Coordinates of C-alpha atoms in Angstrom, one line a residue:
Chain N
X1 CA 16.5 -5.6 39.1
X2 CA 17.9 -8.7 37.4
X3 CA 17.1 -11.1 34.7
X4 CA 17.8 -14.8 34.3
X5 CA 17.6 -16.6 30.9
X6 CA 18.0 -20.3 30.2
X7 CA 18.6 -21.5 26.7
X8 CA 21.2 -22.5 24.1
X9 CA 24.7 -21.0 24.2
X10 CA 26.1 -22.2 20.9
X11 CA 28.2 -22.0 17.7
X12 CA 26.3 -21.2 14.5
X13 CA 27.4 -21.7 10.9
X14 CA 25.2 -19.6 8.7
X15 CA 24.9 -19.0 5.0
X16 CA 22.7 -16.3 3.6
X17 CA 22.7 -14.7 0.1
X18 CA 24.7 -11.9 1.7
X19 CA 27.6 -13.9 3.1
X20 CA 28.5 -16.7 5.5
X21 CA 30.2 -17.4 8.8
X22 CA 31.7 -20.5 10.3
X23 CA 31.2 -21.3 14.0
X24 CA 30.3 -17.8 15.2
X25 CA 29.0 -17.2 18.7
X26 CA 25.2 -17.8 18.8
X27 CA 22.4 -19.5 20.6
X28 CA 19.1 -18.2 22.0
X29 CA 20.5 -17.3 25.5
X30 CA 23.4 -15.4 23.9
X31 CA 21.3 -13.3 21.5
X32 CA 18.8 -12.7 24.3
X33 CA 21.4 -11.7 26.9
X34 CA 23.2 -9.2 24.6
X35 CA 19.9 -7.5 23.7
X36 CA 18.7 -7.4 27.4
X37 CA 22.1 -6.1 28.6
X38 CA 21.2 -2.6 27.4
X39 CA 18.5 -2.5 30.1
X40 CA 19.5 -4.6 33.1
X41 CA 21.7 -7.2 34.8
X42 CA 21.5 -10.5 32.8
X43 CA 22.5 -14.0 33.8
X44 CA 22.5 -16.7 31.1
X45 CA 22.2 -20.2 32.4
X46 CA 23.4 -23.2 30.3
X47 CA 26.2 -25.5 29.4
X48 CA 29.1 -25.1 26.9
X49 CA 31.9 -27.4 25.9
X50 CA 35.6 -27.0 26.1
X51 CA 35.5 -25.4 22.6
X52 CA 33.8 -22.3 24.2
X53 CA 36.7 -20.1 25.0
X54 CA 37.8 -16.7 26.3
X55 CA 36.9 -14.8 23.2
X56 CA 33.3 -16.1 23.4
X57 CA 33.0 -15.1 27.1
X58 CA 34.5 -11.8 26.3
X59 CA 31.7 -10.8 23.8
X60 CA 29.2 -11.3 26.7
X61 CA 31.3 -9.8 29.4
X62 CA 32.1 -6.6 27.4
X63 CA 28.3 -6.0 27.4
X64 CA 28.2 -6.6 31.2
X65 CA 26.5 -10.0 30.9
X66 CA 27.1 -12.1 34.1
X67 CA 28.5 -15.4 32.9
X68 CA 28.8 -17.2 36.3
X69 CA 25.9 -19.6 35.4
X70 CA 27.5 -20.7 32.1
X71 CA 28.7 -24.1 33.0
X72 CA 31.8 -25.3 31.1
X73 CA 31.7 -29.1 30.6
X74 CA 35.4 -29.9 29.8
X75 CA 34.7 -33.3 28.3
X76 CA 32.0 -32.0 25.9
X77 CA 31.3 -29.9 22.9
X78 CA 29.0 -26.8 22.7
X79 CA 25.6 -26.9 21.0
X80 CA 26.1 -26.4 17.2
X81 CA 23.7 -25.3 14.5
X82 CA 24.3 -25.0 10.8
X83 CA 21.7 -23.4 8.6
X84 CA 21.1 -21.4 5.5
X85 CA 18.6 -18.9 4.2
X86 CA 17.2 -18.2 0.7
X87 CA 16.7 -14.8 -0.7
X88 CA 13.5 -14.1 1.1
X89 CA 15.2 -14.7 4.5
X90 CA 12.0 -15.8 6.1
X91 CA 12.7 -19.5 6.4
X92 CA 15.7 -21.0 8.0
X93 CA 16.8 -24.4 6.5
X94 CA 18.6 -26.4 9.2
X95 CA 21.4 -28.5 7.8
X96 CA 22.9 -29.8 11.0
X97 CA 22.1 -29.7 14.8
X98 CA 24.5 -31.1 17.4
X99 CA 23.2 -30.9 20.9
X100 CA 26.6 -31.6 22.5
X101 CA 26.6 -30.8 26.2
X102 CA 23.0 -29.7 25.9
X103 CA 22.0 -33.3 25.6
X104 CA 22.6 -34.0 29.3
X105 CA 21.8 -30.5 30.6
X106 CA 20.4 -30.5 34.2
X107 CA 19.9 -26.8 35.1
X108 CA 21.2 -25.9 38.6
X109 CA 20.9 -22.2 39.2
X110 CA 23.1 -20.1 41.4
X111 CA 21.5 -18.2 44.3
X112 CA 21.9 -15.0 42.3
X113 CA 20.1 -16.5 39.3
X114 CA 17.3 -17.9 41.4
X115 CA 16.6 -14.5 42.8
X116 CA 16.0 -12.9 39.5
X117 CA 13.0 -10.5 39.1
X118 CA 12.5 -11.6 35.6
X119 CA 13.0 -15.0 33.9
X120 CA 13.1 -16.0 30.3
X121 CA 12.9 -19.7 29.3
X122 CA 14.2 -19.7 25.8
X123 CA 13.3 -22.5 23.4
X124 CA 14.4 -25.7 25.1
X125 CA 12.7 -28.9 26.1
X126 CA 9.7 -27.8 28.2
X127 CA 10.4 -30.0 31.2
X128 CA 13.8 -28.2 31.5
X129 CA 12.0 -24.9 31.2
X130 CA 9.8 -26.0 34.1
X131 CA 12.7 -27.0 36.3
X132 CA 14.3 -23.5 35.8
X133 CA 11.0 -21.8 36.4
X134 CA 10.5 -23.6 39.6
X135 CA 13.9 -22.5 40.9
X136 CA 13.1 -18.8 40.3
X137 CA 10.8 -18.3 43.2
X138 CA 11.0 -14.5 43.3
X139 CA 10.2 -13.7 39.7
X140 CA 7.7 -10.9 39.2
X141 CA 7.5 -11.6 35.5
X142 CA 8.3 -14.8 33.5
X143 CA 8.1 -15.7 29.8
X144 CA 8.9 -18.6 27.5
X145 CA 9.5 -19.3 23.9
X146 CA 9.0 -22.7 22.2
X147 CA 9.0 -24.3 18.7
X148 CA 7.1 -26.8 16.6
X149 CA 9.3 -29.7 17.8
X150 CA 8.0 -29.5 21.3
X151 CA 4.4 -29.0 20.2
X152 CA 4.8 -32.2 18.3
X153 CA 6.7 -34.3 20.9
X154 CA 6.0 -32.8 24.3
X155 CA 2.8 -30.9 24.1
X156 CA 1.5 -31.7 27.6
X157 CA 4.8 -30.6 29.2
X158 CA 4.7 -27.5 27.1
X159 CA 1.2 -26.7 28.2
X160 CA 2.3 -27.2 31.8
X161 CA 5.2 -24.8 31.3
X162 CA 2.9 -22.3 29.7
X163 CA 0.6 -22.4 32.7
X164 CA 3.5 -21.4 34.9
X165 CA 4.6 -18.2 33.0
X166 CA 3.1 -14.7 32.6
X167 CA 3.9 -14.4 29.0
X168 CA 4.4 -16.6 25.9
X169 CA 6.6 -15.2 23.1
X170 CA 6.4 -17.4 20.0
X171 CA 6.0 -17.2 16.2
X172 CA 2.5 -16.8 15.1
X173 CA 2.6 -20.1 13.2
X174 CA 3.4 -21.8 16.5
X175 CA 0.3 -20.3 18.2
X176 CA -1.8 -21.7 15.3
X177 CA -0.1 -25.1 15.6
X178 CA -0.3 -25.3 19.4
X179 CA -4.0 -24.4 19.6
X180 CA -5.2 -25.9 16.3
X181 CA -6.8 -22.5 15.7
X182 CA -6.0 -20.9 12.3
X183 CA -7.3 -17.5 13.5
X184 CA -4.5 -15.8 15.5
X185 CA -6.8 -13.8 17.8
X186 CA -8.6 -17.0 18.9
X187 CA -5.3 -18.9 19.1
X188 CA -3.9 -16.2 21.4
X189 CA -7.0 -16.3 23.6
X190 CA -6.7 -20.1 23.8
X191 CA -3.1 -19.8 25.0
X192 CA -4.1 -17.3 27.6
X193 CA -6.8 -19.7 28.9
X194 CA -3.9 -21.8 30.2
X195 CA -2.7 -19.0 32.5
X196 CA -0.5 -16.4 30.8
X197 CA -1.7 -12.8 31.0
X198 CA 0.0 -11.9 27.7
X199 CA 0.9 -13.5 24.4
X200 CA 3.4 -12.1 21.9
X201 CA 3.1 -13.4 18.4
X202 CA 6.3 -12.8 16.5
X203 CA 5.6 -12.3 12.8
X204 CA 9.1 -12.1 11.2
X205 CA 9.5 -9.1 8.9
X206 CA 5.8 -8.2 9.6
X207 CA 6.6 -7.3 13.2
X208 CA 4.9 -8.5 16.3
X209 CA 1.5 -8.5 18.0
X210 CA 0.7 -8.4 21.7
X211 CA -2.5 -10.0 23.0
X212 CA -3.7 -9.4 26.6
X213 CA -7.1 -10.0 28.1
X214 CA -7.8 -6.3 27.9
X215 CA -6.2 -5.2 24.7
X216 CA -4.5 -5.8 21.4
X217 CA -1.3 -4.0 20.2
X218 CA 0.9 -4.5 17.1
X219 CA 4.0 -3.0 15.7
X220 CA 5.5 -3.5 12.2
X221 CA 9.0 -4.8 11.8
X222 CA 11.4 -1.9 11.5
X223 CA 11.9 -1.4 7.8
X224 CA 15.5 -2.2 6.7
X225 CA 17.0 -2.0 3.3
X226 CA 19.9 -4.3 4.3
X227 CA 19.1 -7.5 6.2
X228 CA 22.1 -9.9 6.3
X229 CA 21.3 -12.7 8.7
X230 CA 18.0 -13.2 10.6
X231 CA 19.4 -15.8 13.0
X232 CA 18.6 -14.7 16.6
X233 CA 16.1 -12.0 15.7
X234 CA 13.4 -13.6 17.8
X235 CA 15.7 -13.9 20.8
X236 CA 16.9 -10.4 20.4
X237 CA 13.3 -9.3 20.4
X238 CA 12.6 -11.2 23.6
X239 CA 15.8 -9.7 25.1
X240 CA 14.7 -6.1 24.3
X241 CA 11.2 -6.8 25.5
X242 CA 12.0 -8.5 28.8
X243 CA 15.1 -6.4 29.4
X244 CA 13.0 -3.3 29.3
X245 CA 10.3 -4.9 31.5
X246 CA 12.9 -5.9 34.1
X247 CA 14.3 -2.3 34.2
X248 CA 10.8 -0.8 34.7
X249 CA 10.2 0.1 38.3
X250 CA 6.4 0.5 38.3
X251 CA 3.6 -1.9 37.6
X252 CA 3.8 -3.9 34.3
X253 CA 0.7 -2.4 32.8
X254 CA -0.3 -2.0 29.1
X255 CA 1.7 1.1 28.6
X256 CA 4.8 -0.6 29.8
X257 CA 4.2 -3.8 27.7
X258 CA 3.7 -1.7 24.6
X259 CA 6.9 0.2 25.2
X260 CA 8.6 -3.2 25.7
X261 CA 7.3 -4.3 22.3
X262 CA 9.0 -1.3 20.9
X263 CA 12.3 -2.1 22.4
X264 CA 11.9 -5.7 21.3
X265 CA 11.3 -4.6 17.7
X266 CA 14.3 -2.3 17.8
X267 CA 16.7 -4.9 19.1
X268 CA 15.5 -7.5 16.6
X269 CA 16.1 -5.0 13.8
X270 CA 19.7 -4.3 14.8
X271 CA 20.3 -8.1 15.2
X272 CA 19.5 -8.8 11.5
X273 CA 21.7 -6.0 10.1
X274 CA 24.9 -8.1 10.5
X275 CA 25.8 -11.8 11.0
X276 CA 25.2 -13.4 14.4
X277 CA 25.9 -11.2 17.3
X278 CA 28.1 -8.7 15.4
X279 CA 25.7 -5.8 15.3
X280 CA 24.2 -6.0 18.8
X281 CA 27.6 -6.6 20.4
X282 CA 28.7 -3.2 18.9
X283 CA 25.5 -1.4 19.6
X284 CA 25.1 1.7 21.8
X285 CA 22.2 2.8 23.9
X286 CA 21.8 6.0 22.0
X287 CA 21.4 4.1 18.7
X288 CA 18.6 2.1 20.4
X289 CA 16.9 5.3 21.6
X290 CA 17.2 6.9 18.2
X291 CA 15.6 3.9 16.5
X292 CA 12.9 3.7 19.1
X293 CA 11.9 7.3 18.3
X294 CA 12.0 6.5 14.6
X295 CA 9.7 3.5 15.2
X296 CA 7.3 5.6 17.1
X297 CA 7.2 8.1 14.3
X298 CA 6.4 5.3 11.8
X299 CA 3.4 4.0 13.7
X300 CA 1.5 7.1 14.9
X301 CA -1.5 8.6 13.2
X302 CA -4.4 11.0 14.0
X303 CA -7.8 9.5 13.4
X304 CA -9.3 13.0 12.9
X305 CA -7.7 15.9 10.9
X306 CA -6.4 18.8 13.0
X307 CA -8.8 21.7 13.1
X308 CA -6.4 23.8 10.9
X309 CA -5.7 21.0 8.4
Chain X
X1 CA -15.2 15.8 -5.0
X2 CA -15.7 12.6 -6.9
X3 CA -14.0 9.3 -7.6
X4 CA -13.9 7.1 -10.7
X5 CA -12.9 3.5 -10.5
X6 CA -12.4 1.1 -13.4
X7 CA -12.3 -2.7 -12.8
X8 CA -14.3 -5.9 -12.7
X9 CA -18.0 -5.9 -11.9
X10 CA -18.7 -9.6 -11.5
X11 CA -20.3 -12.6 -10.0
X12 CA -18.3 -14.6 -7.6
X13 CA -18.8 -18.2 -6.4
X14 CA -16.8 -18.7 -3.2
X15 CA -16.2 -21.5 -0.8
X16 CA -14.4 -21.1 2.5
X17 CA -14.3 -23.3 5.6
X18 CA -17.1 -21.1 7.0
X19 CA -19.6 -21.5 4.2
X20 CA -20.2 -20.9 0.5
X21 CA -22.1 -18.7 -1.9
X22 CA -23.0 -19.1 -5.6
X23 CA -22.9 -16.2 -8.0
X24 CA -22.9 -13.4 -5.5
X25 CA -22.2 -9.8 -6.5
X26 CA -18.5 -9.2 -6.6
X27 CA -15.6 -7.8 -8.5
X28 CA -12.9 -5.2 -7.7
X29 CA -14.9 -2.2 -8.8
X30 CA -17.9 -3.3 -6.8
X31 CA -16.0 -3.9 -3.5
X32 CA -14.0 -0.7 -4.0
X33 CA -17.2 1.4 -4.8
X34 CA -19.1 0.2 -1.7
X35 CA -16.2 0.9 0.6
X36 CA -15.5 4.4 -1.0
X37 CA -19.2 5.3 -0.9
X38 CA -19.0 6.1 2.8
X39 CA -16.7 9.0 2.0
X40 CA -17.5 10.5 -1.5
X41 CA -19.4 10.2 -4.8
X42 CA -18.2 7.1 -6.7
X43 CA -18.6 6.1 -10.3
X44 CA -17.6 2.5 -11.2
X45 CA -16.8 2.1 -14.9
X46 CA -17.0 -1.3 -16.6
X47 CA -19.1 -3.8 -18.6
X48 CA -21.7 -6.3 -17.3
X49 CA -23.8 -8.8 -19.2
X50 CA -27.6 -9.3 -19.3
X51 CA -27.3 -11.5 -16.3
X52 CA -26.6 -8.4 -14.2
X53 CA -30.0 -7.3 -13.0
X54 CA -31.9 -4.9 -10.9
X55 CA -31.0 -6.6 -7.6
X56 CA -27.3 -6.1 -8.3
X57 CA -27.7 -2.5 -9.3
X58 CA -29.7 -2.0 -6.2
X59 CA -26.9 -3.0 -3.8
X60 CA -24.7 -0.3 -5.3
X61 CA -27.5 2.4 -5.6
X62 CA -28.6 1.9 -2.0
X63 CA -25.1 3.0 -1.0
X64 CA -25.3 6.0 -3.3
X65 CA -22.9 4.6 -5.9
X66 CA -23.5 6.2 -9.3
X67 CA -24.0 3.4 -11.8
X68 CA -24.3 5.4 -15.1
X69 CA -20.9 4.2 -16.4
X70 CA -21.7 0.5 -15.9
X71 CA -22.4 -0.6 -19.4
X72 CA -24.8 -3.4 -19.9
X73 CA -23.9 -5.6 -22.9
X74 CA -27.2 -7.4 -23.6
X75 CA -25.6 -10.1 -25.8
X76 CA -22.9 -11.0 -23.2
X77 CA -22.3 -12.5 -19.8
X78 CA -20.7 -10.8 -16.7
X79 CA -17.2 -11.5 -15.5
X80 CA -17.4 -14.7 -13.3
X81 CA -14.9 -16.0 -10.8
X82 CA -15.0 -19.2 -8.8
X83 CA -12.6 -19.8 -6.0
X84 CA -12.0 -21.4 -2.6
X85 CA -10.0 -20.8 0.5
X86 CA -8.3 -23.2 2.9
X87 CA -8.4 -22.8 6.7
X88 CA -5.7 -20.2 6.8
X89 CA -7.7 -18.0 4.4
X90 CA -4.5 -16.4 3.1
X91 CA -4.4 -18.0 -0.4
X92 CA -7.3 -18.0 -2.9
X93 CA -7.4 -21.0 -5.1
X94 CA -9.0 -20.0 -8.4
X95 CA -11.1 -22.8 -9.9
X96 CA -12.7 -20.9 -12.8
X97 CA -12.5 -17.4 -14.5
X98 CA -14.8 -16.4 -17.3
X99 CA -14.0 -12.9 -18.7
X100 CA -17.4 -12.6 -20.5
X101 CA -18.0 -9.1 -21.6
X102 CA -14.8 -8.0 -20.1
X103 CA -12.9 -9.7 -22.9
X104 CA -13.9 -6.9 -25.4
X105 CA -14.0 -4.1 -22.9
X106 CA -13.0 -0.7 -24.4
X107 CA -13.5 1.9 -21.7
X108 CA -15.4 5.0 -22.7
X109 CA -15.9 7.3 -19.7
X110 CA -18.9 9.7 -19.4
X111 CA -18.0 13.4 -19.0
X112 CA -18.8 13.1 -15.3
X113 CA -16.4 10.2 -14.8
X114 CA -13.7 12.0 -16.8
X115 CA -13.9 14.9 -14.4
X116 CA -13.2 12.9 -11.3
X117 CA -10.8 14.3 -8.7
X118 CA -9.6 10.9 -7.8
X119 CA -9.1 7.8 -10.0
X120 CA -8.6 4.1 -9.1
X121 CA -7.4 1.7 -11.8
X122 CA -8.3 -1.7 -10.2
X123 CA -6.6 -4.8 -11.3
X124 CA -7.2 -5.1 -15.1
X125 CA -4.9 -5.3 -18.2
X126 CA -2.5 -2.4 -17.8
X127 CA -3.2 -0.9 -21.3
X128 CA -6.8 -0.6 -20.3
X129 CA -5.7 1.1 -17.1
X130 CA -3.7 3.6 -19.2
X131 CA -6.6 4.4 -21.5
X132 CA -8.8 5.2 -18.5
X133 CA -6.1 7.2 -16.8
X134 CA -5.6 9.2 -20.0
X135 CA -9.3 10.2 -20.0
X136 CA -9.3 11.5 -16.5
X137 CA -7.5 14.7 -17.2
X138 CA -8.5 16.5 -14.0
X139 CA -7.5 14.0 -11.4
X140 CA -5.5 15.3 -8.5
X141 CA -4.7 11.8 -7.2
X142 CA -4.6 8.5 -9.0
X143 CA -3.7 5.0 -8.0
X144 CA -3.6 1.5 -9.5
X145 CA -3.6 -2.1 -8.4
X146 CA -2.2 -5.0 -10.4
X147 CA -1.4 -8.7 -10.1
X148 CA 1.2 -11.4 -11.0
X149 CA -0.5 -12.2 -14.4
X150 CA 0.3 -8.7 -15.7
X151 CA 3.8 -8.7 -14.3
X152 CA 4.4 -11.9 -16.2
X153 CA 2.7 -11.0 -19.5
X154 CA 2.6 -7.2 -19.8
X155 CA 5.4 -5.8 -17.7
X156 CA 6.3 -2.9 -19.9
X157 CA 2.7 -1.8 -20.1
X158 CA 2.4 -2.1 -16.4
X159 CA 5.5 0.0 -15.8
X160 CA 4.1 2.6 -18.2
X161 CA 0.8 2.6 -16.2
X162 CA 2.7 2.9 -13.0
X163 CA 4.6 5.9 -14.3
X164 CA 1.2 7.7 -14.8
X165 CA -0.2 7.3 -11.3
X166 CA 0.5 8.9 -7.9
X167 CA 0.2 5.7 -5.9
X168 CA 0.6 2.0 -6.4
X169 CA -1.5 -0.3 -4.1
X170 CA -0.5 -3.9 -4.5
X171 CA 0.3 -7.0 -2.4
X172 CA 3.8 -7.1 -1.0
X173 CA 4.6 -10.2 -3.0
X174 CA 3.8 -8.3 -6.2
X175 CA 6.2 -5.6 -5.3
X176 CA 8.9 -8.2 -4.9
X177 CA 8.0 -9.9 -8.2
X178 CA 7.7 -6.7 -10.1
X179 CA 11.1 -5.3 -9.0
X180 CA 13.0 -8.6 -8.5
X181 CA 13.9 -7.2 -5.1
X182 CA 13.2 -9.6 -2.1
X183 CA 13.6 -6.6 0.3
X184 CA 10.3 -4.8 0.5
X185 CA 11.8 -1.4 1.4
X186 CA 14.1 -1.5 -1.6
X187 CA 11.3 -2.8 -3.8
X188 CA 9.0 0.0 -2.8
X189 CA 11.8 2.5 -3.6
X190 CA 12.3 0.9 -7.0
X191 CA 8.5 1.3 -7.7
X192 CA 8.7 4.9 -6.7
X193 CA 11.6 5.5 -9.1
X194 CA 9.1 5.0 -12.0
X195 CA 7.1 8.0 -10.8
X196 CA 4.6 7.3 -8.0
X197 CA 5.0 9.4 -4.8
X198 CA 3.5 6.6 -2.7
X199 CA 3.5 2.8 -2.6
X200 CA 1.0 0.8 -0.4
X201 CA 2.1 -2.8 0.3
X202 CA -1.0 -4.9 1.2
X203 CA 0.1 -7.7 3.6
X204 CA -3.2 -9.6 4.1
X205 CA -3.9 -10.3 7.7
X206 CA -0.6 -8.6 8.7
X207 CA -2.0 -5.2 7.6
X208 CA -0.5 -2.7 5.2
X209 CA 2.6 -0.5 4.9
X210 CA 2.9 2.9 3.2
X211 CA 6.2 4.0 1.6
X212 CA 6.7 7.6 0.5
X213 CA 10.0 9.4 -0.3
X214 CA 9.9 11.0 3.1
X215 CA 8.6 8.4 5.4
X216 CA 7.4 4.9 6.3
X217 CA 4.1 4.0 8.0
X218 CA 2.5 0.7 8.8
X219 CA -0.7 -0.6 10.3
X220 CA -1.6 -4.1 11.5
X221 CA -4.7 -5.8 10.1
X222 CA -7.6 -5.2 12.5
X223 CA -7.7 -8.3 14.7
X224 CA -10.9 -10.3 14.1
X225 CA -11.9 -13.6 15.6
X226 CA -14.4 -14.3 12.8
X227 CA -13.2 -14.1 9.2
X228 CA -15.6 -15.7 6.8
X229 CA -14.5 -14.7 3.3
X230 CA -11.4 -12.6 2.3
X231 CA -12.6 -12.0 -1.3
X232 CA -12.5 -8.3 -2.0
X233 CA -10.5 -7.2 1.1
X234 CA -7.8 -5.6 -1.0
X235 CA -10.3 -3.6 -3.0
X236 CA -12.2 -2.6 0.1
X237 CA -8.9 -1.4 1.5
X238 CA -8.3 0.7 -1.6
X239 CA -11.9 2.0 -1.5
X240 CA -11.5 3.2 2.1
X241 CA -8.1 4.6 1.4
X242 CA -8.9 6.6 -1.8
X243 CA -12.5 7.4 -0.7
X244 CA -11.1 9.2 2.3
X245 CA -8.4 10.9 0.3
X246 CA -11.0 12.1 -2.2
X247 CA -13.1 13.6 0.6
X248 CA -10.2 15.4 2.1
X249 CA -10.2 19.1 1.2
X250 CA -6.6 20.1 2.0
X251 CA -3.3 18.9 0.7
X252 CA -2.7 15.2 0.6
X253 CA 0.2 15.2 3.0
X254 CA 1.6 12.4 5.2
X255 CA -1.0 12.9 8.0
X256 CA -3.7 12.6 5.4
X257 CA -2.2 9.5 3.8
X258 CA -1.8 7.8 7.2
X259 CA -5.4 8.5 8.1
X260 CA -6.4 7.0 4.7
X261 CA -4.4 3.9 5.6
X262 CA -6.5 3.7 8.7
X263 CA -9.8 3.9 6.8
X264 CA -8.5 1.3 4.3
X265 CA -7.7 -1.1 7.1
X266 CA -11.1 -0.6 8.7
X267 CA -13.0 -1.1 5.5
X268 CA -11.0 -4.2 4.6
X269 CA -11.7 -5.6 8.1
X270 CA -15.5 -5.2 7.7
X271 CA -15.3 -6.8 4.2
X272 CA -14.0 -10.1 5.4
X273 CA -16.5 -10.5 8.2
X274 CA -19.2 -11.8 5.9
X275 CA -19.3 -13.2 2.3
X276 CA -18.8 -11.0 -0.6
X277 CA -20.4 -7.5 -0.2
X278 CA -22.8 -8.6 2.5
X279 CA -21.1 -6.8 5.4
X280 CA -20.0 -3.6 3.7
X281 CA -23.4 -3.2 2.0
X282 CA -25.0 -3.2 5.5
X283 CA -22.4 -1.0 7.2
X284 CA -22.9 2.4 8.8
X285 CA -20.6 5.3 9.1
X286 CA -20.7 5.2 12.9
X287 CA -19.4 1.6 12.8
X288 CA -16.5 2.8 10.7
X289 CA -15.7 5.6 13.0
X290 CA -15.9 3.3 16.0
X291 CA -13.5 0.8 14.5
X292 CA -11.2 3.6 13.4
X293 CA -10.9 4.7 17.0
X294 CA -10.3 1.2 18.1
X295 CA -7.6 0.7 15.5
X296 CA -5.9 3.9 16.7
X297 CA -6.0 2.7 20.3
X298 CA -4.3 -0.6 19.2
X299 CA -1.4 1.1 17.5
X300 CA -0.3 3.9 19.9
X301 CA 2.5 3.8 22.4
X302 CA 4.6 6.2 24.3
X303 CA 8.4 5.7 23.8
X304 CA 9.1 7.2 27.3
X305 CA 7.2 6.5 30.6
X306 CA 5.0 9.3 31.8
X307 CA 6.8 11.2 34.7
X308 CA 4.3 9.7 37.2
X309 CA 4.6 6.2 35.9

């Protein structure tokens, strides 16, 4: 099985109450790829500038991420984002965004990327998402993320992109904004009416909820006493979620989707423990399995007392 | 088993995008009592004015709530609250509060109320909470709610009240404000350091989380497509939670607390489906059990695939 992701490959400068970093490796496709790399073969697609060097490639390659579809534009600069977080860490304040080589990005996927079983269209302009989706003709499962900018400026394109994927993975506020429906359950149903069979509402520290036509499922965020940098948490969630789905041999049924929600939650929780990619780049599979078991224990209950209780 | 609750018994005028009501029966002790009445014998304690009549008592008595400790002050007026909600329903905008007879309230509990096995101190001035707690000498489990007003104006009294109960049930924002700790897990631990063995963080539509020294547990809010009035949801949660705990014969262990979280979630979800007490007053036990089973189904997952999957 294999997974193709298109999205930003970037440098991030981030300040939180717990520290700061200048020009660290970041971007949606990077966070996603590192998280998914624990489950399957991942190919990030996207452009970088000449400032993207061997040490950045090495972080990805050490995790087995296949970097052939990362296009180095020698005359350009990589996507750059600068932001800061207040104490509550829930809201990112963007201070600078430089598209760099992403401004002229025209996705051309290699044969291997086109043959992926699973595709993730991270948060980029929806027409670009559609061009990538159209090239992945063999995908058995596809998903996209988006943001308020595209809802405001390219809503029709975004709705067209949504109609071409199996799953939408966005923040709950974006579901409300996209559908004009303050009630999340109604909003998710409205999104599914465009085609997707599943909607994942990311809810920050509160966790994530999964809506399908048949059922509803929700997990809390994994409780952490030390959160240092939330940047990339949503993409790590998507990486754990889709990485697991891609690795799963059988039918993608409700059991499988729920387990994927668990892996998404676990990968997001590791992501925020350190700055940027630091924690996930150093993660092991046994740490993931251990936290997955802990998450399971934190969410189970018996609706009736045991006969001996 | 029996349960005593002290808190407001009130008239509420509420406007939401889905309708409005003038001077309907409300108040924390009322919402709590109706929810708890499905599990055990409940005695609300508090004053009302001469405007509180037979039809208000009847709503409580039809659900078997014991109203002997509701003191009618003939010369006064009942507590009154007027508020409105925007489309997102998460924030109540208070337009008027009239303490009425609650301004001079000096709680004197009947012998029956003093002998309660379980006590809930709903959101009132913390010194009043302490006076009620001190009278309930036989309680095996006690809990309190509070609000930002008392954190700002009576923090020492509130911390003293907290040190005298087994469980604190408040909004997550209040845990942060009380402890000065933006991280909820740390904040809950700081609250427990004052004495309680459990902290329940109410998170509105996102559900509720339970912190104890040994474990963490969380449930999502029950997903509803029609929410009409969130007033009293938190008190209905507490009523389902403590009502179940009071009805439970054995030790109040983690299994029991988690099940109580489930009943709290279910009662809160019914509360918001109609204005004020309308839905819970008309509820049946089988509707509760049905929704509890549905909530269970929405939160369970298997961390490993079944061998045949």
